[in-house]
XYZ file of C-alpha atoms in Angstrom:
172
model
C -8.448 1.982 38.694
C -9.056 2.729 35.057
C -12.144 2.141 32.985
C -12.040 0.824 29.422
C -15.329 0.211 27.545
C -17.291 -0.277 30.786
C -14.695 -2.705 32.145
C -12.921 -1.644 35.322
C -9.271 -2.608 35.631
C -7.111 -2.375 38.726
C -3.764 -0.652 38.225
C -1.293 -2.535 40.382
C 1.042 -0.584 42.653
C 2.820 -3.455 44.449
C 6.552 -3.434 43.698
C 7.445 -6.584 45.674
C 7.196 -10.101 44.256
C 4.914 -10.836 47.208
C 2.873 -8.079 48.880
C 3.979 -7.223 52.400
C 0.565 -8.187 53.828
C 0.830 -11.673 52.375
C 4.375 -12.106 53.706
C 3.202 -11.153 57.195
C 0.305 -13.639 56.921
C 2.631 -16.430 55.739
C 4.900 -15.880 58.732
C 2.029 -15.483 61.204
C 0.292 -18.664 59.964
C 3.598 -20.562 59.607
C 2.887 -21.174 55.891
C 6.193 -20.126 54.361
C 7.050 -22.806 51.798
C 10.380 -24.586 52.140
C 11.581 -23.130 48.846
C 11.064 -19.594 50.206
C 12.388 -20.240 53.710
C 15.412 -18.284 54.905
C 18.592 -20.184 55.728
C 21.241 -17.847 57.090
C 23.999 -20.469 56.882
C 23.345 -21.365 53.253
C 22.355 -17.985 51.793
C 23.059 -15.419 54.505
C 21.892 -12.356 52.574
C 18.651 -13.830 51.232
C 15.559 -12.657 53.082
C 11.991 -13.907 52.789
C 11.020 -10.651 51.055
C 13.605 -11.416 48.351
C 12.409 -14.987 47.760
C 8.634 -15.020 48.316
C 6.439 -14.844 45.222
C 2.750 -14.055 45.622
C 0.540 -17.130 45.875
C -2.480 -17.701 43.670
C -5.793 -16.775 45.269
C -9.159 -17.543 43.732
C -11.405 -14.544 43.318
C -12.992 -13.640 46.643
C -11.645 -16.771 48.332
C -11.543 -16.502 52.093
C -13.369 -13.175 51.788
C -10.119 -11.565 50.613
C -10.486 -8.617 48.256
C -8.067 -9.130 45.379
C -8.510 -5.944 43.377
C -6.804 -3.643 45.873
C -4.019 -1.858 43.930
C -1.385 -2.362 46.660
C -1.913 -6.157 46.382
C -1.628 -6.251 42.572
C 1.908 -6.257 41.199
C 3.034 -3.756 38.583
C 4.066 -5.001 35.105
C 7.740 -4.498 36.035
C 7.250 -6.533 39.228
C 5.461 -9.321 37.351
C 8.432 -9.442 34.994
C 10.835 -9.502 37.975
C 8.865 -12.343 39.615
C 9.110 -14.594 36.552
C 12.775 -13.746 35.966
C 13.508 -14.635 39.601
C 11.737 -17.987 39.226
C 13.561 -18.767 35.978
C 16.935 -18.023 37.547
C 16.468 -19.508 41.030
C 13.557 -21.973 41.009
C 12.895 -23.785 37.696
C 15.934 -26.093 37.733
C 16.350 -26.086 41.487
C 15.623 -29.827 41.739
C 19.205 -30.383 40.546
C 20.728 -28.285 43.339
C 21.683 -29.021 46.922
C 19.357 -27.148 49.290
C 19.472 -27.657 53.070
C 15.984 -26.131 53.477
C 14.482 -29.366 52.141
C 14.363 -32.356 54.485
C 16.234 -34.476 51.900
C 18.569 -31.611 50.884
C 17.069 -31.551 47.396
C 13.639 -30.576 46.072
C 11.827 -33.062 43.861
C 10.882 -32.044 40.329
C 7.158 -32.298 41.103
C 7.589 -30.042 44.163
C 9.173 -27.364 41.986
C 6.445 -27.791 39.367
C 3.661 -27.405 41.947
C 5.245 -24.230 43.288
C 5.817 -22.745 39.819
C 2.322 -23.662 38.605
C 0.771 -21.830 41.548
C 2.979 -18.750 41.139
C 2.490 -18.495 37.360
C -1.281 -18.635 37.913
C -0.834 -15.754 40.340
C 1.174 -13.754 37.787
C -1.513 -14.397 35.153
C -4.178 -13.260 37.621
C -2.381 -9.956 38.255
C -1.994 -9.351 34.501
C -5.671 -10.132 33.999
C -6.859 -7.874 36.830
C -5.041 -5.008 35.121
C -6.620 -5.864 31.776
C -3.314 -6.624 30.090
C -4.406 -10.021 28.748
C -7.116 -8.533 26.545
C -5.928 -8.979 22.951
C -8.552 -6.518 21.682
C -7.838 -3.710 24.140
C -4.711 -3.713 26.329
C -2.259 -6.434 25.452
C 1.047 -5.785 27.206
C 4.110 -7.188 25.382
C 5.663 -8.533 28.597
C 2.369 -10.233 29.452
C 2.241 -11.976 26.078
C 5.883 -13.033 26.369
C 5.334 -14.464 29.858
C 2.190 -16.368 28.880
C 4.100 -17.987 26.008
C 6.978 -18.922 28.346
C 4.567 -20.296 30.972
C 2.864 -22.454 28.356
C 6.167 -23.864 27.073
C 7.416 -24.523 30.599
C 4.246 -26.284 31.749
C 3.871 -28.365 28.570
C 7.481 -29.531 28.883
C 7.091 -30.320 32.574
C 3.780 -32.100 32.124
C 5.498 -34.333 29.581
C 8.345 -35.093 32.004
C 6.029 -35.634 34.960
C 3.429 -37.841 33.280
C 5.517 -40.877 34.249
C 5.532 -39.852 37.931
C 3.610 -41.619 40.640
C -0.071 -40.623 40.444
C 0.129 -39.112 43.920
C 2.573 -36.515 42.560
C 1.079 -35.816 39.143
C -2.472 -36.102 37.896
C -2.350 -36.049 34.127
C -6.050 -35.312 33.670
C -5.653 -32.089 35.662
C -2.713 -30.847 33.599
């Protein structure tokens, strides 16, 4: 941890897109999302550890301590997480995928997943103090926040015509 003007920041040390502890919990609780599920026939070399991206957790939710360095991803890992999602998740609703019951993910399912994971990335940047424009702004952090905003604005526009059970405009 480092201290900057009486503010304590956590320096992340996690180099996986999803910390090992969270992966073990997801498996143990049977909460692996379909989009992160392994399918050895479809993508034989893809493992859960290669596809799972850390979920968003509210501060101190479920009594879980969030500021433990091994649970906070490094700047390079935050960059890797977003690059992975851009390459393999964002337009995935157009692709065949046998992990989904209908062999294709719906646009709103992708959006819900990405919204949660981008909130998690923002949280890790914030816990390390890299979102502070006055003190520690990290160039990759700024770039990602801009890309997140553009992505979500574009998707909210596309999804506003969806059934209200899939998209709640007042929340977005």
